[in-house]
Short mmCIF file of C-alpha atoms in Angstrom, two decimals:
data_model
loop_
_atom_site.label_atom_id
_atom_site.label_comp_id
_atom_site.label_asym_id
_atom_site.label_seq_id
_atom_site.Cartn_x
_atom_site.Cartn_y
_atom_site.Cartn_z
CA MET O 1 102.89 102.88 103.14
CA ALA O 2 100.43 105.41 104.34
CA LEU O 3 97.70 106.61 101.89
CA GLU O 4 97.05 110.23 101.48
CA GLY O 5 93.76 111.17 103.14
CA GLN O 6 93.86 108.06 105.39
CA PRO O 7 93.10 110.16 108.54
CA ASP O 8 89.76 111.37 107.02
CA VAL O 9 88.60 107.70 106.36
CA ASP O 10 89.54 106.67 109.81
CA TYR O 11 87.61 109.62 111.29
CA LEU O 12 84.54 108.71 109.26
CA THR O 13 84.71 105.15 110.44
CA GLU O 14 85.05 106.12 113.88
CA GLN O 15 81.90 108.27 113.66
CA GLY O 16 79.94 105.41 111.97
CA THR O 17 79.59 107.22 108.82
CA GLY O 18 80.01 105.44 105.58
CA TRP O 19 82.27 106.60 102.70
CA ARG O 20 81.98 105.73 99.10
CA CYS O 21 83.84 106.95 95.97
CA ASP O 22 82.17 108.95 93.23
CA PRO O 23 81.34 105.96 90.97
CA CYS O 24 80.01 104.00 93.89
CA ASN O 25 77.83 106.94 95.00
CA LYS O 26 76.32 107.23 91.36
CA THR O 27 75.33 103.48 91.47
CA ARG O 28 73.80 103.72 94.88
CA ARG O 29 71.59 106.77 93.93
CA LYS O 30 70.23 104.76 90.81
CA SER O 31 69.47 101.91 93.12
CA MET O 32 67.79 104.10 95.56
CA ARG O 33 65.46 105.57 92.87
CA LEU O 34 64.32 102.10 91.73
CA GLU O 35 63.60 101.32 95.39
CA TYR O 36 61.47 104.25 95.87
CA ALA O 37 59.64 103.68 92.62
CA ALA O 38 58.80 100.07 93.62
CA GLU O 39 57.59 101.05 96.94
CA GLY O 40 53.99 101.66 95.61
CA LEU O 41 53.78 98.42 93.50
CA THR O 42 51.89 95.37 94.82
CA LEU O 43 50.80 91.99 93.29
CA GLU O 44 47.22 93.32 93.32
CA THR O 45 48.07 96.41 91.48
CA ILE O 46 50.03 94.54 88.73
CA MET O 47 47.15 92.08 88.37
CA ASN O 48 44.40 94.82 88.07
CA THR O 49 46.63 96.51 85.51
CA LEU O 50 46.76 93.28 83.46
CA LYS O 51 43.14 92.76 84.09
CA GLU O 52 42.42 96.34 82.56
CA MET O 53 44.61 95.58 79.54
CA ARG O 54 42.81 92.45 78.75
CA GLU O 55 39.45 94.11 78.90
CA GLU O 56 40.76 97.01 76.70
CA GLN O 57 41.97 94.26 74.23
CA LYS O 58 38.55 92.64 74.34
CA THR O 59 36.85 95.85 73.65
CA ASN O 60 39.13 96.61 70.74
CA THR O 61 38.60 93.18 69.31
CA ALA O 62 34.84 93.53 69.55
CA ASP O 63 34.78 96.91 67.84
CA PHE O 64 36.99 95.39 65.14
CA ASN O 65 34.64 92.51 64.53
CA ARG O 66 31.67 94.78 64.48
CA SER O 67 33.31 97.19 61.88
CA TYR O 68 34.32 94.01 59.80
CA GLU O 69 30.74 92.61 59.84
CA MET O 70 29.33 95.96 58.80
CA LEU O 71 31.90 96.37 56.02
CA TYR O 72 31.24 92.68 54.74
CA SER O 73 27.37 93.18 55.09
CA LYS O 74 27.81 96.44 52.84
CA VAL O 75 30.07 94.70 50.23
CA GLU O 76 27.39 91.88 50.16
CA GLU O 77 24.66 94.36 49.60
CA ASN O 78 26.47 96.18 46.86
CA THR O 79 27.30 92.83 45.17
CA VAL O 80 23.51 91.95 45.06
CA THR O 81 22.60 95.38 43.75
CA LEU O 82 25.26 95.13 41.15
CA ARG O 83 24.12 91.65 40.18
CA ASP O 84 20.68 92.78 39.68
CA ALA O 85 21.62 95.90 37.85
CA MET O 86 23.71 93.63 35.45
CA GLY O 87 20.73 91.34 34.94
CA LYS O 88 18.60 94.29 34.06
CA ILE O 89 21.13 95.51 31.63
CA GLU O 90 21.23 92.13 29.91
CA ASP O 91 17.28 92.23 29.67
CA TYR O 92 17.53 95.61 28.08
CA LEU O 93 20.38 94.65 25.66
CA ARG O 94 18.21 91.71 24.59
CA GLU O 95 15.23 93.99 24.07
CA ILE O 96 17.38 96.38 22.06
CA GLU O 97 18.63 93.57 19.74
CA GLN O 98 15.02 92.34 19.37
CA LEU O 99 13.83 95.90 18.45
CA LYS O 100 16.63 96.06 15.97
CA SER O 101 15.62 92.94 14.33
CA GLU O 102 12.00 93.96 13.79
CA ASN O 103 10.98 94.17 10.15
CA GLY O 104 14.31 92.56 9.23
CA ILE O 105 13.72 92.66 5.59
CA PRO O 106 17.11 93.36 3.73
CA GLU O 107 17.58 96.92 2.51
CA GLU O 108 18.66 97.56 -1.16
CA LYS O 109 19.30 100.58 -3.24
CA GLU O 110 16.46 101.99 -5.28
CA GLU O 111 13.99 99.65 -3.65
CA GLN O 112 10.20 100.11 -3.68
CA VAL O 113 9.05 99.76 -0.13
CA SER O 114 5.50 99.20 -1.11
CA GLU O 115 6.48 96.25 -3.25
CA LEU O 116 8.09 94.74 0.00
CA VAL O 117 4.82 95.34 1.90
CA LYS O 118 2.88 93.55 -0.85
CA LYS O 119 5.33 90.58 -0.72
CA VAL O 120 4.67 90.29 2.91
CA GLY O 121 0.98 90.44 2.37
CA LYS O 122 1.23 87.66 -0.24
CA ALA O 123 3.39 85.41 1.94
CA LEU O 124 0.66 85.76 4.58
CA ASP O 125 -2.31 85.21 1.93
CA VAL O 126 -3.29 88.83 2.24
CA ASN O 127 -3.78 90.72 -0.96
CA ILE O 128 -2.40 94.12 -0.47
CA THR O 129 -3.00 96.77 -3.13
CA ASP O 130 -1.78 100.26 -3.54
CA SER O 131 -5.22 101.60 -2.70
CA MET O 132 -4.95 99.87 0.73
CA ILE O 133 -1.77 101.74 1.59
CA ASP O 134 -1.85 105.28 2.78
CA ALA O 135 1.95 105.64 3.36
CA CYS O 136 4.87 103.42 3.82
CA HIS O 137 8.57 104.08 4.24
CA ARG O 138 11.84 102.96 6.17
CA ILE O 139 12.34 104.58 9.47
CA GLY O 140 15.34 106.34 10.84
CA LYS O 141 18.52 107.24 9.00
CA LYS O 142 20.21 105.02 6.71
CA THR O 143 23.21 103.13 8.54
CA SER O 144 26.44 101.99 6.99
CA GLU O 145 26.44 98.89 9.24
CA ARG O 146 25.93 95.73 7.04
CA ASN O 147 22.97 93.38 7.69
CA GLN O 148 21.17 95.82 9.83
CA ALA O 149 18.24 96.98 7.83
CA ARG O 150 15.99 99.86 8.93
CA GLY O 151 12.36 98.82 9.92
CA ILE O 152 9.45 99.56 7.71
CA VAL O 153 6.26 101.59 8.85
CA VAL O 154 3.08 101.01 6.98
CA LYS O 155 -0.03 103.24 7.31
CA PHE O 156 -3.08 101.33 6.08
CA VAL O 157 -6.16 103.40 4.83
CA ARG O 158 -8.55 101.01 6.78
CA ARG O 159 -7.78 99.67 10.12
CA THR O 160 -9.46 96.46 9.22
CA ASP O 161 -6.86 95.66 6.64
CA LYS O 162 -4.11 96.16 9.33
CA GLU O 163 -5.99 93.86 11.69
CA GLU O 164 -6.31 91.25 8.86
CA LEU O 165 -2.66 91.25 8.24
CA MET O 166 -1.71 90.99 11.94
CA LYS O 167 -4.21 88.16 12.37
CA LYS O 168 -2.80 86.10 9.44
CA ARG O 169 0.62 86.73 10.83
CA ARG O 170 -0.38 85.21 14.20
CA GLU O 171 -2.21 82.23 12.65
CA LYS O 172 -0.20 81.06 9.64
CA LYS O 173 3.55 81.49 10.31
CA ARG O 174 5.05 81.57 13.68
CA ASP O 175 8.63 81.40 12.24
CA PHE O 176 8.01 84.07 9.46
CA SER O 177 11.30 85.08 7.90
CA THR O 178 12.81 86.34 4.61
CA ARG O 179 12.86 82.94 3.10
CA HIS O 180 8.86 83.26 2.83
CA LEU O 181 9.57 86.39 0.72
CA GLY O 182 11.58 84.25 -1.77
CA LEU O 183 14.97 85.46 -0.38
CA THR O 184 17.88 83.11 0.14
CA MET O 185 18.71 84.21 3.48
CA ASP O 186 16.85 83.31 6.62
CA ILE O 187 16.22 86.38 8.67
CA PRO O 188 13.18 86.62 11.06
CA VAL O 189 10.61 89.29 10.02
CA TYR O 190 8.46 90.79 12.77
CA LEU O 191 5.12 92.50 12.29
CA ASN O 192 4.35 94.74 15.15
CA GLU O 193 1.90 97.54 15.69
CA SER O 194 3.46 100.99 15.62
CA LEU O 195 3.77 102.50 18.93
CA SER O 196 4.72 105.94 20.46
CA PRO O 197 7.80 106.20 22.41
CA ALA O 198 6.01 106.16 25.58
CA ARG O 199 4.02 103.12 24.68
CA ARG O 200 7.08 101.30 23.55
CA ARG O 201 8.75 101.89 27.02
CA LEU O 202 5.58 100.74 28.62
CA LEU O 203 5.78 97.64 26.38
CA ALA O 204 9.48 96.92 27.35
CA GLN O 205 8.55 97.26 31.19
CA ALA O 206 5.56 94.84 30.64
CA ARG O 207 7.78 92.32 28.95
CA GLN O 208 10.20 92.70 32.02
CA LEU O 209 7.49 92.19 34.38
CA ARG O 210 6.03 89.04 32.36
CA LYS O 211 9.40 87.42 33.01
CA GLU O 212 9.45 88.45 36.80
CA ARG O 213 5.85 87.37 37.59
CA GLY O 214 5.57 84.31 35.38
CA TYR O 215 3.06 85.62 32.75
CA LYS O 216 2.95 83.25 29.75
CA TYR O 217 1.53 85.46 27.09
CA ILE O 218 2.06 89.11 26.04
CA TRP O 219 0.86 90.65 22.84
CA LEU O 220 -0.37 93.83 21.07
CA ARG O 221 -3.88 94.56 19.63
CA ASN O 222 -4.73 97.83 18.16
CA GLY O 223 -2.05 99.37 20.08
CA ASN O 224 -3.18 97.93 23.39
CA ILE O 225 -0.73 95.86 25.54
CA LEU O 226 -2.30 92.72 26.60
CA LEU O 227 -1.05 90.13 29.34
CA ARG O 228 -2.26 86.76 30.28
CA LYS O 229 -1.06 84.52 33.00
CA GLU O 230 -1.83 81.12 31.39
CA GLU O 231 -3.99 79.62 28.65
CA LYS O 232 -7.38 80.28 30.20
CA ALA O 233 -6.62 83.08 32.64
CA PRO O 234 -8.49 86.56 32.03
CA VAL O 235 -6.58 88.99 29.73
CA VAL O 236 -5.12 92.08 31.52
CA GLU O 237 -4.89 95.34 29.54
CA ILE O 238 -1.94 97.42 30.30
CA ARG O 239 -2.61 101.27 29.66
CA THR O 240 -0.47 103.00 32.11
CA GLN O 241 2.25 102.38 34.51
CA ALA O 242 -0.38 102.11 37.33
CA ASP O 243 -1.72 98.97 35.56
CA LEU O 244 1.60 97.39 35.81
CA ASN O 245 2.13 98.25 39.35
CA GLY O 246 -1.25 96.69 40.22
CA LEU O 247 -0.29 93.27 39.13
#
């Protein structure tokens, strides 16, 4: 049986011209595009491309490592700074607690502050009379918190009386407390010279420096801040911030 269009096929065959159906033509065109695209590729081109990719990866990895190291260093630096700050805060809190405990004589209603001062003198073998006291009173506002007595400020008529009381305090009872005043509780009682707010801040800084620099002694005398490195070392007087910076 003859196929329709067969003469056309025979003619193309005689002329040496190939013939393909439509699906075959589409497949052939795709194959030719791939062949043309591959004409410019060589093994050297592929290897160079891979080498460039490896170098780019190395660069990216190095950049990442540097960024990570910088970040880690920053975190370490911030951690050290935070640790130092926390240490200073703890020192300040201890300082505050110590200041709160100064003159820790329990406070009572209708008390006579001058009589409490006389009791302190008697416990230290110093006879304090009314004529020796220019003024004395509790400092600050009365607090509602229990077991937190306000400090007492005493102004003596003569400075020598104050110095004698402080001397006896240093010499006689290092563990001076309310039990020496005939009270049942045992709360430390501190006798310190009254300082201005600026001098008190300077004293707090001197105490901190004492810990950092290994000074063994710090004390007050007539409002002056004194430091000593060890038993027989010379006494250093702290008058200003510059004196601290010069240590």
